[in-house]
Amino acid sequence: MEEMNFSDLGLSPQVLEAVQKAGYEVPSPIQQKAIPVLLKGKNLLGTAQTGTGKTAAFSLPLLSKLDFSHSTPAMLVLTPTRELSIQVAEAIQSFAVAIPKVRTLAVYGGQDIGVQLKALKRNISVVIATPGRLLDHIRRGSVSLARVQAVVLDEADEMLNMGFKETTKAVILGVILAGLIMLVASTGVFSVIGL
Ligand code: AMP
């Protein structure tokens, strides 16, 4: 098979700049498959182990494609754990190094909610959250999902196993009602949560 470059995939110049800074040379198999699909605005169900480059596989095309010109979040990533939310927030912030408008925030249970309430007021464009704490913010009205254009369920199987099924479903349905365009998750998740 001919070797593929990141520049063949249709990513934005700003995102390509970040890829270069990260020192990535060749897109991983999941990146080669997922990036063109997400750039077309299609929903994606994918299964990938940790360490395969899955974070970049969904982040690079979404950072290339979504409209980040509003002051409320354009992208939402749900993760099962605090650790993963922090890690994904840092990765996305690094991929957005050349897009000045993009600010990420990890929102997770166990952290003082006051800190998060303050941080959410600062034009956050990508929220990476654990479902329970996100629902808390939705109920308080401290986060608006009205302009979210893509939702990623990262390690969705684990999230559902941990008993977040109803919360995850509630969040997704809320975004769908607000005009969701894309949903990214691992295989089988939609039928499990009954969508
Ligand atoms: P992940 O599977 O998203 O946890 O990524 C695992 C590790 O691979 C992270 O340290 C990424 O920075 C790195 N990585 C992701 N994509 C690539 C790539 N195309 N080339 C080299 N390293 C990569």
mmCIF file of C-alpha atoms and ligand atoms in Angstrom:
data_model
loop_
_atom_site.group_PDB
_atom_site.id
_atom_site.type_symbol
_atom_site.label_atom_id
_atom_site.label_comp_id
_atom_site.label_asym_id
_atom_site.label_seq_id
_atom_site.Cartn_x
_atom_site.Cartn_y
_atom_site.Cartn_z
ATOM 1 C CA MET A 1 0.000 0.000 0.000
ATOM 2 C CA GLU A 2 1.260 3.475 -0.849
ATOM 3 C CA GLU A 3 2.267 5.505 2.181
ATOM 4 C CA MET A 4 -0.201 8.239 3.061
ATOM 5 C CA ASN A 5 0.697 11.660 4.452
ATOM 6 C CA PHE A 6 -1.301 13.891 6.756
ATOM 7 C CA SER A 7 -1.383 16.487 3.965
ATOM 8 C CA ASP A 8 -3.345 14.053 1.731
ATOM 9 C CA LEU A 9 -6.256 13.862 4.140
ATOM 10 C CA GLY A 10 -7.856 17.297 3.677
ATOM 11 C CA LEU A 11 -7.090 18.739 7.121
ATOM 12 C CA SER A 12 -6.969 22.526 7.572
ATOM 13 C CA PRO A 13 -3.576 24.311 7.327
ATOM 14 C CA GLN A 14 -3.740 25.238 11.042
ATOM 15 C CA VAL A 15 -4.300 21.635 12.054
ATOM 16 C CA LEU A 16 -1.523 20.438 9.741
ATOM 17 C CA GLU A 17 0.770 22.923 11.437
ATOM 18 C CA ALA A 18 -0.041 21.386 14.819
ATOM 19 C CA VAL A 19 0.479 17.868 13.475
ATOM 20 C CA GLN A 20 3.915 18.906 12.296
ATOM 21 C CA LYS A 21 4.697 20.458 15.688
ATOM 22 C CA ALA A 22 3.617 17.231 17.391
ATOM 23 C CA GLY A 23 6.170 15.412 15.232
ATOM 24 C CA TYR A 24 3.626 13.022 13.687
ATOM 25 C CA GLU A 25 4.835 11.828 10.293
ATOM 26 C CA VAL A 26 2.407 9.196 9.103
ATOM 27 C CA PRO A 27 -1.295 8.933 10.001
ATOM 28 C CA SER A 28 -2.090 5.766 11.950
ATOM 29 C CA PRO A 29 -4.609 3.294 10.422
ATOM 30 C CA ILE A 30 -7.531 4.655 12.492
ATOM 31 C CA GLN A 31 -6.561 8.202 11.495
ATOM 32 C CA GLN A 32 -6.429 7.262 7.788
ATOM 33 C CA LYS A 33 -9.909 5.791 8.051
ATOM 34 C CA ALA A 34 -11.624 8.254 10.379
ATOM 35 C CA ILE A 35 -10.286 11.630 9.229
ATOM 36 C CA PRO A 36 -11.863 11.669 5.717
ATOM 37 C CA VAL A 37 -15.215 10.442 7.094
ATOM 38 C CA LEU A 38 -15.373 13.114 9.796
ATOM 39 C CA LEU A 39 -14.261 15.836 7.381
ATOM 40 C CA LYS A 40 -17.338 14.976 5.310
ATOM 41 C CA GLY A 41 -19.513 15.582 8.363
ATOM 42 C CA LYS A 42 -20.627 11.983 8.669
ATOM 43 C CA ASN A 43 -21.338 10.134 11.883
ATOM 44 C CA LEU A 44 -18.692 7.613 12.779
ATOM 45 C CA LEU A 45 -18.627 4.405 14.763
ATOM 46 C CA GLY A 46 -15.102 3.198 15.314
ATOM 47 C CA THR A 47 -13.310 0.800 17.602
ATOM 48 C CA ALA A 48 -9.712 1.536 18.546
ATOM 49 C CA GLN A 49 -7.496 0.605 21.447
ATOM 50 C CA THR A 50 -5.706 3.234 23.506
ATOM 51 C CA GLY A 51 -2.356 4.020 21.922
ATOM 52 C CA THR A 52 -3.610 3.804 18.339
ATOM 53 C CA GLY A 53 -3.919 7.558 17.913
ATOM 54 C CA LYS A 54 -7.695 7.683 18.379
ATOM 55 C CA THR A 55 -7.664 11.091 20.077
ATOM 56 C CA ALA A 56 -6.071 12.693 17.020
ATOM 57 C CA ALA A 57 -8.314 10.606 14.741
ATOM 58 C CA PHE A 58 -11.423 12.452 15.932
ATOM 59 C CA SER A 59 -9.842 15.748 17.051
ATOM 60 C CA LEU A 60 -7.898 16.697 13.914
ATOM 61 C CA PRO A 61 -10.863 16.554 11.502
ATOM 62 C CA LEU A 62 -13.289 18.158 13.962
ATOM 63 C CA LEU A 63 -10.842 21.011 14.642
ATOM 64 C CA SER A 64 -10.486 21.414 10.863
ATOM 65 C CA LYS A 65 -14.192 21.410 10.157
ATOM 66 C CA LEU A 66 -16.278 22.848 12.983
ATOM 67 C CA ASP A 67 -17.201 26.509 13.367
ATOM 68 C CA PHE A 68 -15.532 27.854 16.515
ATOM 69 C CA SER A 69 -16.605 31.460 16.017
ATOM 70 C CA HIS A 70 -19.242 31.427 18.777
ATOM 71 C CA SER A 71 -18.621 31.960 22.474
ATOM 72 C CA THR A 72 -20.273 28.659 23.472
ATOM 73 C CA PRO A 73 -18.910 25.115 22.885
ATOM 74 C CA ALA A 74 -18.805 23.740 19.328
ATOM 75 C CA MET A 75 -17.558 20.306 20.323
ATOM 76 C CA LEU A 76 -18.294 17.998 23.219
ATOM 77 C CA VAL A 77 -16.289 14.935 24.229
ATOM 78 C CA LEU A 78 -17.711 12.624 26.885
ATOM 79 C CA THR A 79 -15.189 10.462 28.730
ATOM 80 C CA PRO A 80 -15.624 7.903 31.508
ATOM 81 C CA THR A 81 -12.906 9.238 33.846
ATOM 82 C CA ARG A 82 -11.331 12.402 35.161
ATOM 83 C CA GLU A 83 -7.885 11.263 33.985
ATOM 84 C CA LEU A 84 -9.054 10.696 30.429
ATOM 85 C CA SER A 85 -10.882 14.039 30.311
ATOM 86 C CA ILE A 86 -7.741 15.910 31.375
ATOM 87 C CA GLN A 87 -5.570 13.964 28.934
ATOM 88 C CA VAL A 88 -7.951 14.525 25.999
ATOM 89 C CA ALA A 89 -8.334 18.237 26.846
ATOM 90 C CA GLU A 90 -4.558 18.665 26.766
ATOM 91 C CA ALA A 91 -4.240 16.761 23.490
ATOM 92 C CA ILE A 92 -6.987 18.799 21.785
ATOM 93 C CA GLN A 93 -5.487 22.071 23.073
ATOM 94 C CA SER A 94 -2.155 21.061 21.548
ATOM 95 C CA PHE A 95 -3.792 20.200 18.197
ATOM 96 C CA ALA A 96 -5.455 23.642 18.302
ATOM 97 C CA VAL A 97 -2.190 25.499 18.916
ATOM 98 C CA ALA A 98 -2.544 27.396 15.626
ATOM 99 C CA ILE A 99 -6.275 28.128 16.007
ATOM 100 C CA PRO A 100 -6.365 31.035 18.474
ATOM 101 C CA LYS A 101 -10.114 30.863 19.134
ATOM 102 C CA VAL A 102 -10.142 27.288 20.408
ATOM 103 C CA ARG A 103 -10.037 26.793 24.173
ATOM 104 C CA THR A 104 -10.584 23.429 25.781
ATOM 105 C CA LEU A 105 -11.822 22.680 29.284
ATOM 106 C CA ALA A 106 -11.938 19.387 31.174
ATOM 107 C CA VAL A 107 -15.059 19.200 33.348
ATOM 108 C CA TYR A 108 -15.151 16.234 35.716
ATOM 109 C CA GLY A 109 -16.620 15.043 38.966
ATOM 110 C CA GLY A 110 -14.543 15.435 42.106
ATOM 111 C CA GLN A 111 -13.251 18.906 41.272
ATOM 112 C CA ASP A 112 -14.661 21.966 43.062
ATOM 113 C CA ILE A 113 -17.614 23.029 40.931
ATOM 114 C CA GLY A 114 -16.881 26.710 41.632
ATOM 115 C CA VAL A 115 -13.637 26.458 39.678
ATOM 116 C CA GLN A 116 -15.511 24.971 36.737
ATOM 117 C CA LEU A 117 -18.316 27.558 36.912
ATOM 118 C CA LYS A 118 -15.720 30.308 36.606
ATOM 119 C CA ALA A 119 -13.808 28.572 33.822
ATOM 120 C CA LEU A 120 -16.970 27.912 31.786
ATOM 121 C CA LYS A 121 -17.570 31.673 31.562
ATOM 122 C CA ARG A 122 -14.379 32.115 29.512
ATOM 123 C CA ASN A 123 -15.574 31.283 25.952
ATOM 124 C CA ILE A 124 -14.844 27.573 26.005
ATOM 125 C CA SER A 125 -15.018 25.988 22.536
ATOM 126 C CA VAL A 126 -14.402 22.323 23.383
ATOM 127 C CA VAL A 127 -15.765 20.733 26.566
ATOM 128 C CA ILE A 128 -14.338 17.367 27.586
ATOM 129 C CA ALA A 129 -16.508 16.037 30.366
ATOM 130 C CA THR A 130 -17.518 13.101 32.471
ATOM 131 C CA PRO A 131 -21.284 12.617 32.044
ATOM 132 C CA GLY A 132 -22.454 13.143 35.617
ATOM 133 C CA ARG A 133 -20.694 16.461 36.116
ATOM 134 C CA LEU A 134 -21.753 17.654 32.689
ATOM 135 C CA LEU A 135 -25.381 16.950 33.533
ATOM 136 C CA ASP A 136 -24.922 18.940 36.741
ATOM 137 C CA HIS A 137 -23.700 21.927 34.685
ATOM 138 C CA ILE A 138 -26.546 21.559 32.185
ATOM 139 C CA ARG A 139 -29.060 21.640 35.058
ATOM 140 C CA ARG A 140 -27.394 24.712 36.549
ATOM 141 C CA GLY A 141 -27.395 26.400 33.148
ATOM 142 C CA SER A 142 -23.638 26.933 33.380
ATOM 143 C CA VAL A 143 -22.899 25.294 30.017
ATOM 144 C CA SER A 144 -24.786 25.793 26.774
ATOM 145 C CA LEU A 145 -24.894 22.923 24.312
ATOM 146 C CA ALA A 146 -27.065 24.841 21.865
ATOM 147 C CA ARG A 147 -24.244 25.302 19.374
ATOM 148 C CA VAL A 148 -22.515 21.955 19.771
ATOM 149 C CA GLN A 149 -21.858 20.556 16.290
ATOM 150 C CA ALA A 150 -20.214 17.247 17.179
ATOM 151 C CA VAL A 151 -20.312 14.866 20.128
ATOM 152 C CA VAL A 152 -17.605 12.273 20.730
ATOM 153 C CA LEU A 153 -18.168 9.369 23.118
ATOM 154 C CA ASP A 154 -14.619 8.413 24.052
ATOM 155 C CA GLU A 155 -14.278 4.942 25.546
ATOM 156 C CA ALA A 156 -18.030 4.746 25.357
ATOM 157 C CA ASP A 157 -18.220 1.091 26.375
ATOM 158 C CA GLU A 158 -16.545 1.877 29.658
ATOM 159 C CA MET A 159 -18.761 4.904 30.184
ATOM 160 C CA LEU A 160 -21.879 2.772 29.759
ATOM 161 C CA ASN A 161 -20.468 -0.008 31.953
ATOM 162 C CA MET A 162 -19.929 2.511 34.716
ATOM 163 C CA GLY A 163 -23.641 3.216 34.849
ATOM 164 C CA PHE A 164 -23.627 6.414 32.826
ATOM 165 C CA LYS A 165 -26.105 5.037 30.296
ATOM 166 C CA GLU A 166 -29.067 7.260 31.106
ATOM 167 C CA THR A 167 -26.934 10.340 31.667
ATOM 168 C CA THR A 168 -25.113 9.854 28.379
ATOM 169 C CA LYS A 169 -28.388 9.376 26.576
ATOM 170 C CA ALA A 170 -29.873 12.487 28.180
ATOM 171 C CA VAL A 171 -26.892 14.589 27.128
ATOM 172 C CA ILE A 172 -26.897 13.276 23.561
ATOM 173 C CA LEU A 173 -30.624 13.729 23.140
ATOM 174 C CA GLY A 174 -30.280 17.283 24.413
ATOM 175 C CA VAL A 175 -27.679 18.036 21.780
ATOM 176 C CA ILE A 176 -29.665 16.296 19.035
ATOM 177 C CA LEU A 177 -32.641 18.487 19.848
ATOM 178 C CA ALA A 178 -30.384 21.497 19.510
ATOM 179 C CA GLY A 179 -29.347 20.379 15.999
ATOM 180 C CA LEU A 180 -26.544 17.840 16.347
ATOM 181 C CA ILE A 181 -24.634 17.218 13.152
ATOM 182 C CA MET A 182 -22.179 14.484 14.085
ATOM 183 C CA LEU A 183 -21.797 11.705 16.601
ATOM 184 C CA VAL A 184 -18.573 9.774 17.026
ATOM 185 C CA ALA A 185 -18.474 6.616 19.116
ATOM 186 C CA SER A 186 -17.332 3.058 19.256
ATOM 187 C CA THR A 187 -19.372 0.298 17.660
ATOM 188 C CA GLY A 188 -22.579 -0.833 19.311
ATOM 189 C CA VAL A 189 -23.064 2.194 21.500
ATOM 190 C CA PHE A 190 -26.086 3.621 19.729
ATOM 191 C CA SER A 191 -28.129 0.466 20.105
ATOM 192 C CA VAL A 192 -27.066 0.077 23.751
ATOM 193 C CA ILE A 193 -28.321 3.516 24.678
ATOM 194 C CA GLY A 194 -31.383 3.101 22.495
ATOM 195 C CA LEU A 195 -30.785 5.795 19.874
HETATM 196 P P1 AMP B 1 -4.072 7.817 21.755
HETATM 197 O O1 AMP B 1 -4.384 6.483 21.144
HETATM 198 O O2 AMP B 1 -4.951 8.893 21.191
HETATM 199 O O3 AMP B 1 -4.045 7.774 23.248
HETATM 200 O O4 AMP B 1 -2.567 8.235 21.284
HETATM 201 C C1 AMP B 1 -1.430 7.528 21.688
HETATM 202 C C2 AMP B 1 -0.140 8.295 21.461
HETATM 203 O O5 AMP B 1 0.220 8.306 20.073
HETATM 204 C C3 AMP B 1 -0.177 9.755 21.885
HETATM 205 O O6 AMP B 1 0.989 10.026 22.622
HETATM 206 C C4 AMP B 1 -0.189 10.535 20.582
HETATM 207 O O7 AMP B 1 0.472 11.777 20.719
HETATM 208 C C5 AMP B 1 0.570 9.620 19.654
HETATM 209 N N1 AMP B 1 0.169 9.715 18.221
HETATM 210 C C6 AMP B 1 -1.086 9.855 17.737
HETATM 211 N N2 AMP B 1 -1.078 9.857 16.394
HETATM 212 C C7 AMP B 1 0.205 9.717 15.997
HETATM 213 C C8 AMP B 1 0.863 9.652 14.714
HETATM 214 N N3 AMP B 1 0.170 9.706 13.593
HETATM 215 N N4 AMP B 1 2.211 9.519 14.713
HETATM 216 C C9 AMP B 1 2.901 9.440 15.860
HETATM 217 N N5 AMP B 1 2.367 9.496 17.090
HETATM 218 C C10 AMP B 1 1.018 9.625 17.162
#
